[in-house]
PDB file of C-alpha atoms in Angstrom:
ATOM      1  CA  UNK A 137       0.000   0.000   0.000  1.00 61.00           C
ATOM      2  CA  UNK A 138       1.326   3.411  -0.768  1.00 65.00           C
ATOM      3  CA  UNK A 139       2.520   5.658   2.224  1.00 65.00           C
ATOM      4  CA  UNK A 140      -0.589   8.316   1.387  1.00 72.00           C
ATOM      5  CA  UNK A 141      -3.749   5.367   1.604  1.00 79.00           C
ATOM      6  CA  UNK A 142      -2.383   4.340   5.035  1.00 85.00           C
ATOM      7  CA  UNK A 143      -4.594   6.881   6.944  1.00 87.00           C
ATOM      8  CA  UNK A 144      -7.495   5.955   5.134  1.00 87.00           C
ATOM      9  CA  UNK A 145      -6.261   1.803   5.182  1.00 89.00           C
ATOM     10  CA  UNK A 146      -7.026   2.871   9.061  1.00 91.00           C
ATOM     11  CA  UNK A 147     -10.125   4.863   9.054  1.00 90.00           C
ATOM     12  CA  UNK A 148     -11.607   1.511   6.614  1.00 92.00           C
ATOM     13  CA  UNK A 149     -10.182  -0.761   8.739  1.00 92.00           C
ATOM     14  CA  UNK A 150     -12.251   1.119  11.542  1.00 92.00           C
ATOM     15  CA  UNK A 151     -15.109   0.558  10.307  1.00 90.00           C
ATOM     16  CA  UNK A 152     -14.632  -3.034   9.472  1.00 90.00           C
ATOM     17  CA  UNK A 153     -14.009  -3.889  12.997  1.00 90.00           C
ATOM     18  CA  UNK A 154     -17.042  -2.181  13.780  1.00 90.00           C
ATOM     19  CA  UNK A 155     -19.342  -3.579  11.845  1.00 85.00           C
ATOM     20  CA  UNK A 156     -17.644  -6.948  13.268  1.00 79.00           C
ATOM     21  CA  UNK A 157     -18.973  -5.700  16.605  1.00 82.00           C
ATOM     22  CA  UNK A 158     -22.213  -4.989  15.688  1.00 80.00           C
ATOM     23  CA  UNK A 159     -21.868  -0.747  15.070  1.00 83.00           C
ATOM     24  CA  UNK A 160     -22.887   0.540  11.788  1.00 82.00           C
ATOM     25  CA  UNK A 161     -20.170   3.228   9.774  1.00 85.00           C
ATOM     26  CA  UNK A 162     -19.613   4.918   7.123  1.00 85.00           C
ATOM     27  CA  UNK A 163     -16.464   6.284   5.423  1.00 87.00           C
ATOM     28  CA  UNK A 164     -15.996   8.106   2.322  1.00 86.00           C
ATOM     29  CA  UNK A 165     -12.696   7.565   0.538  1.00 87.00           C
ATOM     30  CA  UNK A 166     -12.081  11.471  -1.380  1.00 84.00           C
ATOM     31  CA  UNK A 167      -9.279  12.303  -3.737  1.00 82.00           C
ATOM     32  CA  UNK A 168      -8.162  13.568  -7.447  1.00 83.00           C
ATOM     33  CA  UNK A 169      -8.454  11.521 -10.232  1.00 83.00           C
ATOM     34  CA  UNK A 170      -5.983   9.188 -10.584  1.00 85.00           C
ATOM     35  CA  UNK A 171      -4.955   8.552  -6.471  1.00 86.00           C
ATOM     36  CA  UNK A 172      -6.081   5.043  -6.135  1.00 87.00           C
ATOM     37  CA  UNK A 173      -9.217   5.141  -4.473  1.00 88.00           C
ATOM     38  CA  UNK A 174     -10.416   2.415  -6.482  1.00 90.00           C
ATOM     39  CA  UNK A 175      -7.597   0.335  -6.003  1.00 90.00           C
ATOM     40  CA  UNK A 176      -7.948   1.055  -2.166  1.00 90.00           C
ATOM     41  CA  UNK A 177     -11.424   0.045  -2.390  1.00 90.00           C
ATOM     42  CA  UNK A 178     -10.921  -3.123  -4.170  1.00 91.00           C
ATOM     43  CA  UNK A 179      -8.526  -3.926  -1.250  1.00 91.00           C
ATOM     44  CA  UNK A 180     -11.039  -2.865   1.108  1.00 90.00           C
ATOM     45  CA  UNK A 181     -13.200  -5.366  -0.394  1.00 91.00           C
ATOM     46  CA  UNK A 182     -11.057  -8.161  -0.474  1.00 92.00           C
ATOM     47  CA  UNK A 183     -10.481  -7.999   3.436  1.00 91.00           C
ATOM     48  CA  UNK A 184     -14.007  -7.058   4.360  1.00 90.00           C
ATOM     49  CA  UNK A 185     -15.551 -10.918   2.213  1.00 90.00           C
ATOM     50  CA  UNK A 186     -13.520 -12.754   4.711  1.00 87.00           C
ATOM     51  CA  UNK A 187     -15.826 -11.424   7.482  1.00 88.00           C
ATOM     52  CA  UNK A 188     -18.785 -10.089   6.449  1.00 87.00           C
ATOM     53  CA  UNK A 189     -21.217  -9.549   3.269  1.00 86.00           C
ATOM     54  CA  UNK A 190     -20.123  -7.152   0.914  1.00 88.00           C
ATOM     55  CA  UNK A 191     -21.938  -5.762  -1.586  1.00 87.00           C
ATOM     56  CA  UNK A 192     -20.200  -3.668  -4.573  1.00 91.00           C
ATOM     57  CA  UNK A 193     -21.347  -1.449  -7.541  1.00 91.00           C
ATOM     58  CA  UNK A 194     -19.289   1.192  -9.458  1.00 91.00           C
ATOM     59  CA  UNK A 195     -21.081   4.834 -10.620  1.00 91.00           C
ATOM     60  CA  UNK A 196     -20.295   5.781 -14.001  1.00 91.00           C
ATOM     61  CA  UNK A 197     -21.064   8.853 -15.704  1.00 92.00           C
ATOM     62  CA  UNK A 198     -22.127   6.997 -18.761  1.00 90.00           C
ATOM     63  CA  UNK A 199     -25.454   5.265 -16.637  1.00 87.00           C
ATOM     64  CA  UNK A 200     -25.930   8.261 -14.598  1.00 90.00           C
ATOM     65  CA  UNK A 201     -29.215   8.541 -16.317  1.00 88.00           C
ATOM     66  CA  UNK A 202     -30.147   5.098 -15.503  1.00 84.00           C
ATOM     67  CA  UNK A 203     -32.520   5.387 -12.270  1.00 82.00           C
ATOM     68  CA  UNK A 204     -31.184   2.688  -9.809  1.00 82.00           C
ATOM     69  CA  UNK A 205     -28.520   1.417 -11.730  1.00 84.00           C
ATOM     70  CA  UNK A 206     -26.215   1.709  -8.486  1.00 86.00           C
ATOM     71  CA  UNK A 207     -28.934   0.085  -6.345  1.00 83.00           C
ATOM     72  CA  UNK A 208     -29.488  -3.034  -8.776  1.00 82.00           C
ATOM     73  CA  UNK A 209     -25.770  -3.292  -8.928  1.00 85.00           C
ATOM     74  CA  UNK A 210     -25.641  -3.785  -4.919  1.00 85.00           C
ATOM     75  CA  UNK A 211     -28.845  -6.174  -5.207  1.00 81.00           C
ATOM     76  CA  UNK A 212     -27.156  -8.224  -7.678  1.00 75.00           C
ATOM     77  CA  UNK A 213     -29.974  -7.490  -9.789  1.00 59.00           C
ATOM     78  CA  UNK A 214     -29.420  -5.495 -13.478  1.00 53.00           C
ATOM     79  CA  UNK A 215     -33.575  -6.113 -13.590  1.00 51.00           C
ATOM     80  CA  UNK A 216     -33.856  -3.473 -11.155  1.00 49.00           C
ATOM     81  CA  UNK A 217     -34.066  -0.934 -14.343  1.00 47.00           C
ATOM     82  CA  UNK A 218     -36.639  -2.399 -16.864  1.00 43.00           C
ATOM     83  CA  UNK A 219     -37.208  -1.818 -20.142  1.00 41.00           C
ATOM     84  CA  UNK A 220     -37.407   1.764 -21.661  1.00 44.00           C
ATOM     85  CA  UNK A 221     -34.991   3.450 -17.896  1.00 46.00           C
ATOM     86  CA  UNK A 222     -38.615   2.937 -15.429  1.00 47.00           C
ATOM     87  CA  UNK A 223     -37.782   0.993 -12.447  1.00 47.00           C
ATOM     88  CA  UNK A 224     -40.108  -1.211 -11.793  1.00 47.00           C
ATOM     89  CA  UNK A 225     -39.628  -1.446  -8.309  1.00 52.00           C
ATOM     90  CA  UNK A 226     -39.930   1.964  -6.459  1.00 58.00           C
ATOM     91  CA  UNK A 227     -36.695   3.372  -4.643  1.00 61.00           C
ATOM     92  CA  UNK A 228     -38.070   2.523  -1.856  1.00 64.00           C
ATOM     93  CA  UNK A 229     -39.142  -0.661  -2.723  1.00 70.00           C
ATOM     94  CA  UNK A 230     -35.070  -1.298  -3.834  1.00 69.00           C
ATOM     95  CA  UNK A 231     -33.836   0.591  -0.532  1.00 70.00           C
ATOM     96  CA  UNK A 232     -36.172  -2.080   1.269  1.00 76.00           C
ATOM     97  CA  UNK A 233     -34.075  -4.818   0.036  1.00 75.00           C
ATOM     98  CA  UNK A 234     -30.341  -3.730   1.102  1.00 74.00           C
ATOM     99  CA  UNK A 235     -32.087  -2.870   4.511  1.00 77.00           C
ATOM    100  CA  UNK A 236     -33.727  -6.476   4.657  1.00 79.00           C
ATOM    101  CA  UNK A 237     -30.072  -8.083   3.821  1.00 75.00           C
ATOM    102  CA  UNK A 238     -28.338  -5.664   6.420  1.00 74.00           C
ATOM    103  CA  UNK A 239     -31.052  -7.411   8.675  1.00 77.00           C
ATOM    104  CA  UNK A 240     -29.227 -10.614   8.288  1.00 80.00           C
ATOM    105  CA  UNK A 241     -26.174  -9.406   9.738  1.00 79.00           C
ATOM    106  CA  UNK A 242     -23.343  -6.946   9.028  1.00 84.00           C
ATOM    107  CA  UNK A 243     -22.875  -6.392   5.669  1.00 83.00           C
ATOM    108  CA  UNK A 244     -20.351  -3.717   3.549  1.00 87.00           C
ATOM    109  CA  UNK A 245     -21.956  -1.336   1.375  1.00 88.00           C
ATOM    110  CA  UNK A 246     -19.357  -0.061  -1.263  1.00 91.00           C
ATOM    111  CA  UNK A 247     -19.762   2.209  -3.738  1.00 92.00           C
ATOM    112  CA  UNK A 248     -16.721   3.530  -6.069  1.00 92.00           C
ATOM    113  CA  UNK A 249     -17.299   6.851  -8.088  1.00 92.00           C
ATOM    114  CA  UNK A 250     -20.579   7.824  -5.961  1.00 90.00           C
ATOM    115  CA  UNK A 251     -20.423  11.047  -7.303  1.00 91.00           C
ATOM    116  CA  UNK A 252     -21.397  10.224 -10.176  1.00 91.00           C
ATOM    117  CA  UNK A 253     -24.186   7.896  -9.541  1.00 91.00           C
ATOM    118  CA  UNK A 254     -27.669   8.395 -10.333  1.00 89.00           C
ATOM    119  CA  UNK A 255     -29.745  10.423  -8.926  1.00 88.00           C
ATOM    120  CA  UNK A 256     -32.573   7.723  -7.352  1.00 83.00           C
ATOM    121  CA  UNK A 257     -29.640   5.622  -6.039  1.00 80.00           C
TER     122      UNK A 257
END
């Protein structure tokens, strides 16, 4: 790991134990283009599937118009957006579902470029 992620190599690894424990967190990995966030949250994942759930999805700018694209990403489910860019489940309806599997136990939410992720995600 390079010298500049080890601060936030911590702050994740904070988090992690937490969630091991029972406490719900949240970090947000910033930085320029370029820095290795992604990389750092690939790691991230990689540690975080030997102990708990993790569920992934990557924003692009390119399906930022795509409502839920994120969300059916983290479901596992591309079906989340049917046919024509209507959801057929409501937001709420998909938000339901990650709360339901955080209800099984602790489970890792990550999201790389959330920036750029659509808007009902």
């Amino acid at each position: 790991m390079v010298p500049e992620h080890a601060a936030a190599w911590d702050v994740l690894e904070g988090v992690l134990a937490g969630a091991g424990s029972g406490a719900g967190g949240l970090a947000l990995v910033t930085g320029p283009p370029g820095c290795g966030r992604s990389v750092l949250l690939d790691r991230f994942c990689e540690r975080a599937a030997g102990r708990l759930p993790v569920r992934f999805a990557a924003a692009a700018p390119a399906e930022r118009d795509v409502p839920l694209g994120v969300v059916g990403q983290l479901l596992g489910d591309p079906g989340v957006v049917a046919a024509g860019g209507q959801p057929p489940r409501g937001g709420l309806a998909a938000a339901g579902a990650l709360v339901r599997l955080a209800g099984r136990g602790p489970l890792a939410v990550v999201v790389d470029d959330v920036q750029v992720a659509d808007a009902a995600s």
